[in-house]
Short mmCIF file of N, CA and C in Angstrom, two decimals:
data_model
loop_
_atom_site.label_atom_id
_atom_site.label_comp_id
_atom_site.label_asym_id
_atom_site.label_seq_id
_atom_site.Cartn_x
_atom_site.Cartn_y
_atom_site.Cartn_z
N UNK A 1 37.39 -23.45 -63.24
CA UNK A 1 37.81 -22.15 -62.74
C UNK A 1 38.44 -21.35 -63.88
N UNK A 2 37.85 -20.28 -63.81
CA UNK A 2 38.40 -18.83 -65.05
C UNK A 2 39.74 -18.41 -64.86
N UNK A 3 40.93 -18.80 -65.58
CA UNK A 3 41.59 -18.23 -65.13
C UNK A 3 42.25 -17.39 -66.87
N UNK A 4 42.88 -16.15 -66.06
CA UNK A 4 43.16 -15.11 -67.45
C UNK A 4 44.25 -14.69 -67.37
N UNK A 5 45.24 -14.48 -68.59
CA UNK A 5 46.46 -14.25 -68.27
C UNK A 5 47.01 -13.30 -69.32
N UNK A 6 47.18 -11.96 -68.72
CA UNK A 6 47.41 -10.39 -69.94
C UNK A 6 48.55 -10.67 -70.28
N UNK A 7 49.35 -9.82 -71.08
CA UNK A 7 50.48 -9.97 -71.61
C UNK A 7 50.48 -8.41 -72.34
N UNK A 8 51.82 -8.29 -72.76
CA UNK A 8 52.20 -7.16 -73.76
C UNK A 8 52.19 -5.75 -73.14
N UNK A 9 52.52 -5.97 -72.12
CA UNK A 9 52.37 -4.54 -71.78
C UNK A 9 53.85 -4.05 -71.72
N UNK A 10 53.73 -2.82 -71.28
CA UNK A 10 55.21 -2.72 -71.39
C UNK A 10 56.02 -0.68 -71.14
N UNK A 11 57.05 -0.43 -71.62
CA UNK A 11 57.18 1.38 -72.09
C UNK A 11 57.24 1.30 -73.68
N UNK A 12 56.35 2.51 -73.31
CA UNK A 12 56.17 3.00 -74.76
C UNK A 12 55.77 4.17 -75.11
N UNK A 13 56.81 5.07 -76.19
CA UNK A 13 56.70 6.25 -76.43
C UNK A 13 55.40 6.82 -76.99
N UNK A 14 55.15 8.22 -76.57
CA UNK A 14 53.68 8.57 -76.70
C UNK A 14 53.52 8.58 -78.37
N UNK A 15 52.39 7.96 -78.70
CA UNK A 15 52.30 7.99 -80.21
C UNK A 15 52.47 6.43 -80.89
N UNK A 16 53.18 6.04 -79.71
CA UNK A 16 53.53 4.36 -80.35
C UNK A 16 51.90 3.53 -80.20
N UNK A 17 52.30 2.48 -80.35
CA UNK A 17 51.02 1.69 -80.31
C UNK A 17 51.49 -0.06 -79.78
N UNK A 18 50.66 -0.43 -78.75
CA UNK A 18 50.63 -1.64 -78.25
C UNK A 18 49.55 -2.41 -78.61
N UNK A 19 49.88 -3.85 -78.56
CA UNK A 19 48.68 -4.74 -78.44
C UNK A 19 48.81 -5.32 -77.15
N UNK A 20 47.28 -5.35 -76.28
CA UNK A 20 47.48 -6.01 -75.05
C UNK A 20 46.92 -7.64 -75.47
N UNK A 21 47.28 -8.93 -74.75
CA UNK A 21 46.39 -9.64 -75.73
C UNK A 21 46.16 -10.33 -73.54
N UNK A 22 45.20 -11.27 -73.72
CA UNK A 22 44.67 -11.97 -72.50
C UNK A 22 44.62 -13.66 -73.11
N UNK A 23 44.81 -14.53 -72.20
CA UNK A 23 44.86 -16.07 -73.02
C UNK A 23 43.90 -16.19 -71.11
N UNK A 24 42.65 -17.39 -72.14
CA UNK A 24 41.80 -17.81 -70.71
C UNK A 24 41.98 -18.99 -70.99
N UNK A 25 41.55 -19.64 -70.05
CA UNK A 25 41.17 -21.36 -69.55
C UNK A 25 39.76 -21.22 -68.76
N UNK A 26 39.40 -21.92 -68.76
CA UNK A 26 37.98 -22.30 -68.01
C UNK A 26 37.22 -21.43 -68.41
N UNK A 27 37.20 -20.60 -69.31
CA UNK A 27 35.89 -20.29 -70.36
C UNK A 27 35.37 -21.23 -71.03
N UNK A 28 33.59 -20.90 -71.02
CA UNK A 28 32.66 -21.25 -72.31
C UNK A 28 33.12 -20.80 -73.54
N UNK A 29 31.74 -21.34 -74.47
CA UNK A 29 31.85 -20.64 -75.29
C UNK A 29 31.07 -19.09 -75.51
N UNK A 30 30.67 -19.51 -74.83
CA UNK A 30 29.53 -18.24 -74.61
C UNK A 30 29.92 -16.95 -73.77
N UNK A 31 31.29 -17.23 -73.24
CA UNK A 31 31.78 -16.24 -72.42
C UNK A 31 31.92 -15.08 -72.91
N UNK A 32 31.72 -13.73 -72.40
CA UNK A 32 32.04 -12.64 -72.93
C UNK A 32 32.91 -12.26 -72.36
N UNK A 33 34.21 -11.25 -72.54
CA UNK A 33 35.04 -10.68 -72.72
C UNK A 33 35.70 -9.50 -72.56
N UNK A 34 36.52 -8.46 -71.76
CA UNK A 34 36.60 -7.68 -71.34
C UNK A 34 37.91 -6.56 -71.05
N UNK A 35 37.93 -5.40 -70.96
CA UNK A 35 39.62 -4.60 -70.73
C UNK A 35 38.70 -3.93 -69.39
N UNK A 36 39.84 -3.71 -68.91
CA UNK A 36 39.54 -2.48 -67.80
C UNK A 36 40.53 -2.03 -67.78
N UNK A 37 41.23 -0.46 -67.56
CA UNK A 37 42.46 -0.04 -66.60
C UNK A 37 41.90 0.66 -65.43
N UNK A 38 42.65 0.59 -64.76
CA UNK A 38 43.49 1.83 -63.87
C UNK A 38 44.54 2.30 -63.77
N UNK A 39 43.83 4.12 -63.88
CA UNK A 39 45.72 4.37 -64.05
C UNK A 39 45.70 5.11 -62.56
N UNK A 40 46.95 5.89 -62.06
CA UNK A 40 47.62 5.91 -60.57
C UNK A 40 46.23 6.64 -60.43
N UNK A 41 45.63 6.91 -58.78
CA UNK A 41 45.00 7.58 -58.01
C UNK A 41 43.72 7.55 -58.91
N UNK A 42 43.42 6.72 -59.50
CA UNK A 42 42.07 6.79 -60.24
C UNK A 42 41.44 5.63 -59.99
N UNK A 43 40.35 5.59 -60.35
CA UNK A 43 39.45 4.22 -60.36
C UNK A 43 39.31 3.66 -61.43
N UNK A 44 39.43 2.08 -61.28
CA UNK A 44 38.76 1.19 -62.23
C UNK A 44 37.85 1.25 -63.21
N UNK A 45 38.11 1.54 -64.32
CA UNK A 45 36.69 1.43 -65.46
C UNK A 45 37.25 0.90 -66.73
N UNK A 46 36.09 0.33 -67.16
CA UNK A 46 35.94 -0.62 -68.11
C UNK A 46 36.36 0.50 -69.48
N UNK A 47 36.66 -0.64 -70.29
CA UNK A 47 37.30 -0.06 -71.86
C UNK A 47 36.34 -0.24 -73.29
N UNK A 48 36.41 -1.49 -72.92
CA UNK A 48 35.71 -2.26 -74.26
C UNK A 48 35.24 -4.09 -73.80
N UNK A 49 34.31 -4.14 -74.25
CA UNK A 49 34.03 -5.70 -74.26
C UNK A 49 33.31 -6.07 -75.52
N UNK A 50 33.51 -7.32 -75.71
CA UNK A 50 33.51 -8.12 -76.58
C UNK A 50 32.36 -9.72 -76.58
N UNK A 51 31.67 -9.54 -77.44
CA UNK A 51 30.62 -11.04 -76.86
C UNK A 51 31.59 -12.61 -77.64
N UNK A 52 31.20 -13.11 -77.92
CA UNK A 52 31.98 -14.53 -78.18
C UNK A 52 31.19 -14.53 -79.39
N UNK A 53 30.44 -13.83 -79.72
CA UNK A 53 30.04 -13.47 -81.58
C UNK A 53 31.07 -12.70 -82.21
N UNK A 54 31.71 -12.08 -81.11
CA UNK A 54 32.69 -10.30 -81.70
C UNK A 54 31.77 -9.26 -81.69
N UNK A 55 30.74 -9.40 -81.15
CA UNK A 55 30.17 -7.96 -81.23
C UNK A 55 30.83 -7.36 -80.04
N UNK A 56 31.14 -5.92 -80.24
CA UNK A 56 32.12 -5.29 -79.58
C UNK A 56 31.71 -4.02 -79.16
N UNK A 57 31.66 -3.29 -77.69
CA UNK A 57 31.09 -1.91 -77.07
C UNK A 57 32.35 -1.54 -76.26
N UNK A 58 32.33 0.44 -77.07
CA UNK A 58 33.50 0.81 -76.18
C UNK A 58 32.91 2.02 -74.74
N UNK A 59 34.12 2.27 -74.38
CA UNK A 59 33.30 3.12 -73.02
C UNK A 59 33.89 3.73 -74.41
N UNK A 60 33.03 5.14 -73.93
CA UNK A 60 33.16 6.92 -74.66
C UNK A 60 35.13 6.88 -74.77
N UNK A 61 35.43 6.56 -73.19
CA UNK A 61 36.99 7.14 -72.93
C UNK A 61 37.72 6.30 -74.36
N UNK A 62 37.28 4.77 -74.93
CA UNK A 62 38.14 3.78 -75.42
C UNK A 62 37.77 4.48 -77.12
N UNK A 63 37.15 5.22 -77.31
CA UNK A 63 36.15 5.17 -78.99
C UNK A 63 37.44 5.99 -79.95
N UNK A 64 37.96 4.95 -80.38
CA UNK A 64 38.66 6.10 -81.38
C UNK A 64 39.91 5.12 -81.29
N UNK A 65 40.61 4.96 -80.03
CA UNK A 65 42.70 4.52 -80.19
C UNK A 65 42.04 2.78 -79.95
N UNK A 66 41.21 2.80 -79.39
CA UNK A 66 41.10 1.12 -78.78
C UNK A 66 40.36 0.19 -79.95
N UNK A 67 40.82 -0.91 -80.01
CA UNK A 67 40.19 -2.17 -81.06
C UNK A 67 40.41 -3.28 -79.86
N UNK A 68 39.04 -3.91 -79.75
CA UNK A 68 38.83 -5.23 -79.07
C UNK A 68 38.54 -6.41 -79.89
N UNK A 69 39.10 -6.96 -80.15
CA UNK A 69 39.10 -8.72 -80.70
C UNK A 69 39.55 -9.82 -80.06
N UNK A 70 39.01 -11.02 -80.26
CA UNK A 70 39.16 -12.26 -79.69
C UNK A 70 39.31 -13.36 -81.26
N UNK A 71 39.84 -14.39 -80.27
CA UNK A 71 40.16 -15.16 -81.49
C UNK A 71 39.88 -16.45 -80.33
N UNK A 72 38.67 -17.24 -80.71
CA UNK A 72 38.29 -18.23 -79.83
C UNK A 72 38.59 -19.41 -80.58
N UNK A 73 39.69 -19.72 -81.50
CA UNK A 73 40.28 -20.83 -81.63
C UNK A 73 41.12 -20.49 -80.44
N UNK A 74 41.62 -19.52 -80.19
CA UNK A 74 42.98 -19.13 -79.10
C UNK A 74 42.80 -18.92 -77.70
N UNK A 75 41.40 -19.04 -77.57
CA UNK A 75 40.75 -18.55 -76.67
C UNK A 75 41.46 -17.27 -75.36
N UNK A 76 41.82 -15.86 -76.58
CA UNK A 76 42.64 -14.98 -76.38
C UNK A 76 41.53 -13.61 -77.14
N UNK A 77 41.48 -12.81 -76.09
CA UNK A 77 41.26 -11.41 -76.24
C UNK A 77 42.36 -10.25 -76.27
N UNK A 78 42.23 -9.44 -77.00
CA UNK A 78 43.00 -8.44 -77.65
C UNK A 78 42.75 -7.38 -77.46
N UNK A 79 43.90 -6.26 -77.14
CA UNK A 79 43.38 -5.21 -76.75
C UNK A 79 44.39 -4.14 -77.85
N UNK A 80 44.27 -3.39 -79.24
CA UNK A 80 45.05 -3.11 -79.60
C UNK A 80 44.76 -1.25 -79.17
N UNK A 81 45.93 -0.42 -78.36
CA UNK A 81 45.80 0.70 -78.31
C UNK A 81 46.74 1.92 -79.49
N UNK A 82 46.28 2.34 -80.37
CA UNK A 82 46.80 3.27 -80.96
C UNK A 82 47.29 4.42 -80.75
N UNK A 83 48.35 5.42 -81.24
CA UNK A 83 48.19 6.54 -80.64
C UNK A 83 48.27 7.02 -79.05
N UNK A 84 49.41 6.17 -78.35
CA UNK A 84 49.41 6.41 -77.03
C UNK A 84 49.54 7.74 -76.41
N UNK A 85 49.22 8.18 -75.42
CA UNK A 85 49.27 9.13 -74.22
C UNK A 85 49.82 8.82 -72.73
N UNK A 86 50.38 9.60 -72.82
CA UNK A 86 50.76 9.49 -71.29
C UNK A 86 49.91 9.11 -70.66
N UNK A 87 48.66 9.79 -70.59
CA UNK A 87 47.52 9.55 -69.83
C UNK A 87 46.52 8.08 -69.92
N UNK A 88 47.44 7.51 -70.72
CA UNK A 88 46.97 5.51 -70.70
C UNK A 88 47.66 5.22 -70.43
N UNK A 89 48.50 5.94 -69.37
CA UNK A 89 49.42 4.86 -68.47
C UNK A 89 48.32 4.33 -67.35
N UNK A 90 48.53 2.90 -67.22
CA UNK A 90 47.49 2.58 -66.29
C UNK A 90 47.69 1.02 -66.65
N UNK A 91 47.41 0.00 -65.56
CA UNK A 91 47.53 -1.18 -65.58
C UNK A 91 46.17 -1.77 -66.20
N UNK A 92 46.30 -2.52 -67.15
CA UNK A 92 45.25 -3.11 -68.15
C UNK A 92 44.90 -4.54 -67.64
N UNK A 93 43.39 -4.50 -67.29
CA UNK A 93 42.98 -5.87 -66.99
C UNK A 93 41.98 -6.60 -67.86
N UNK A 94 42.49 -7.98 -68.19
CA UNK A 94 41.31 -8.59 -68.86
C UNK A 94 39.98 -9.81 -67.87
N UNK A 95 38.88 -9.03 -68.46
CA UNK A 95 37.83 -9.74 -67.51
C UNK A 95 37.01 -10.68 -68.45
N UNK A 96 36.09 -11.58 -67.43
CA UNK A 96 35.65 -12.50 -68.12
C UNK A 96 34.22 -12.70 -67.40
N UNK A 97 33.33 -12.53 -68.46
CA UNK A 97 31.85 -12.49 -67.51
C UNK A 97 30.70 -13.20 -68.70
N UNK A 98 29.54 -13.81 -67.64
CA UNK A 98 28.72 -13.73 -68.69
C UNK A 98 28.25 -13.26 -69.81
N UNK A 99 27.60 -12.34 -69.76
CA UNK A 99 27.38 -11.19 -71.14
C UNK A 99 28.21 -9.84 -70.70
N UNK A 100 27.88 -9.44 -72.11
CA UNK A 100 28.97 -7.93 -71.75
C UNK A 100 28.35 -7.17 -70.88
N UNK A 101 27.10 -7.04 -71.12
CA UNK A 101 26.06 -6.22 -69.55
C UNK A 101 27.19 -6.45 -68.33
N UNK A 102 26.76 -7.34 -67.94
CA UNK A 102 27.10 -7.92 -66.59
C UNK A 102 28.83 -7.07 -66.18
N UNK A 103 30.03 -7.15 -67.38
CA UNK A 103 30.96 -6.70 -67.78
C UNK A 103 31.26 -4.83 -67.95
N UNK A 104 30.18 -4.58 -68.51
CA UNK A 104 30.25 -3.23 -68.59
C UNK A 104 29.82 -2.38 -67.43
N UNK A 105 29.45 -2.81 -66.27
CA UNK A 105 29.05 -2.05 -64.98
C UNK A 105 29.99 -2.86 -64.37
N UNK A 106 30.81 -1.49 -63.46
CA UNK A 106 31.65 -1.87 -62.74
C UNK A 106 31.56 -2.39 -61.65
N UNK A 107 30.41 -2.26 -61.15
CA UNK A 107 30.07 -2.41 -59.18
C UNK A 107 29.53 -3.83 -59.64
N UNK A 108 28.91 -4.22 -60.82
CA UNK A 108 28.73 -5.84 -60.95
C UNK A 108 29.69 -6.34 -61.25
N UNK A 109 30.68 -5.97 -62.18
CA UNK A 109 31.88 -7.03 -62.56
C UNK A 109 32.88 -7.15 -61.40
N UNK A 110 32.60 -6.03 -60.43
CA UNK A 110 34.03 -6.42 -59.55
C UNK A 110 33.29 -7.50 -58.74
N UNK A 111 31.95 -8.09 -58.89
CA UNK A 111 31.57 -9.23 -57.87
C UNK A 111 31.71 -10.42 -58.43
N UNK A 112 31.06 -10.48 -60.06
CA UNK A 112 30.72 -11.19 -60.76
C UNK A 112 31.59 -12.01 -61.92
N UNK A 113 32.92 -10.84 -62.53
CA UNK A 113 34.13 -11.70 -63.24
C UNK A 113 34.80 -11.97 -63.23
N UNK A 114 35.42 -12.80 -63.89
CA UNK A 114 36.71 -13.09 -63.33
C UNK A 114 37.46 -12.33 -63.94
N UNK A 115 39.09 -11.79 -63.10
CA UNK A 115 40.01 -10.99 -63.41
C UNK A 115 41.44 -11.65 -63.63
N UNK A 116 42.17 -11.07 -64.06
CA UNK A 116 43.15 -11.22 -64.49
C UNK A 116 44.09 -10.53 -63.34
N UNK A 117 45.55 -10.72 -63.23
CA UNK A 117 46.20 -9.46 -62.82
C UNK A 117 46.67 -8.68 -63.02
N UNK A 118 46.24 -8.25 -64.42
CA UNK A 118 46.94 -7.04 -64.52
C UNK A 118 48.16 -7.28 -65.80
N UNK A 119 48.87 -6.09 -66.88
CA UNK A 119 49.57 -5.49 -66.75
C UNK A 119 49.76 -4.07 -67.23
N UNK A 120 51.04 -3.92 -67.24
CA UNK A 120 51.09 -2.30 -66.59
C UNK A 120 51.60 -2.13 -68.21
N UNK A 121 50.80 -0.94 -68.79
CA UNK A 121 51.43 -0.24 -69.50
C UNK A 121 51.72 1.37 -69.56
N UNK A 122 52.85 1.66 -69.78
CA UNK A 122 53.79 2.85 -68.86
C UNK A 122 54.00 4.04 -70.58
N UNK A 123 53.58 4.80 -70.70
CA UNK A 123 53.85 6.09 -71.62
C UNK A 123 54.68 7.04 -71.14
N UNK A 124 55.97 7.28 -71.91
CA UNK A 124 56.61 7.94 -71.61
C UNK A 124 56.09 9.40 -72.90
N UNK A 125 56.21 10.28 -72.11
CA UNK A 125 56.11 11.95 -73.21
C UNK A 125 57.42 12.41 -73.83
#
């Protein structure tokens, strides 16, 4: 059983910069890798994923503040955000799916990966 566990979230002034990181168990090696947020009254969408090579795809919204890495001695994914906004306030989830396909569509990953619960990172202006 997949289980995933976020960390690092936290307040943080707009402009600062966080790393989110995720630690799994019951991953392959072959597992691919994943962020999602939601922030208040919005929906779920994916950020960036990551294959278990490191090849790495961002959504449009992530291209620029977001860096996705894994370190599979640690078997830990990374989410580093630069340059915060208020508007990445939103609870950060790390997912875990076959390939990143499967990961990067949302109406399949909410059937198909496994999730994390969450945490919340909060931008103050």
């Amino acid at each position: 059983q997949v289980q995933l566990v976020e960390s690092g979230g936290g307040l943080v002034q707009a402009g600062g910069s966080l790393r989110l990181s995720c630690t799994a168990s019951g991953i392959s090696s072959n597992t691919a890798m994943g962020w999602y947020r939601q922030a208040p009254g919005k929906q779920r969408g994916v950020l960036a994923t990551i294959t278990s090579g490191g090849s790495s795809n961002y959504a449009d919204s992530a291209k620029g503040r977001f860096t996705i890495s894994r370190d599979n001695t640690k078997n830990t994914v990374y989410l580093q955000i630069n340059s915060l906004k208020p508007e990445d306030t939103a609870v950060y989830y790390c997912v875990a799916g076959q390939n990143s396909l499967e990961i990067a569509l949302p109406d399949v990953c909410f059937r198909k990966c496994s999730w994390g619960r969450g945490t919340q990172v909060t931008v103050s202006s």
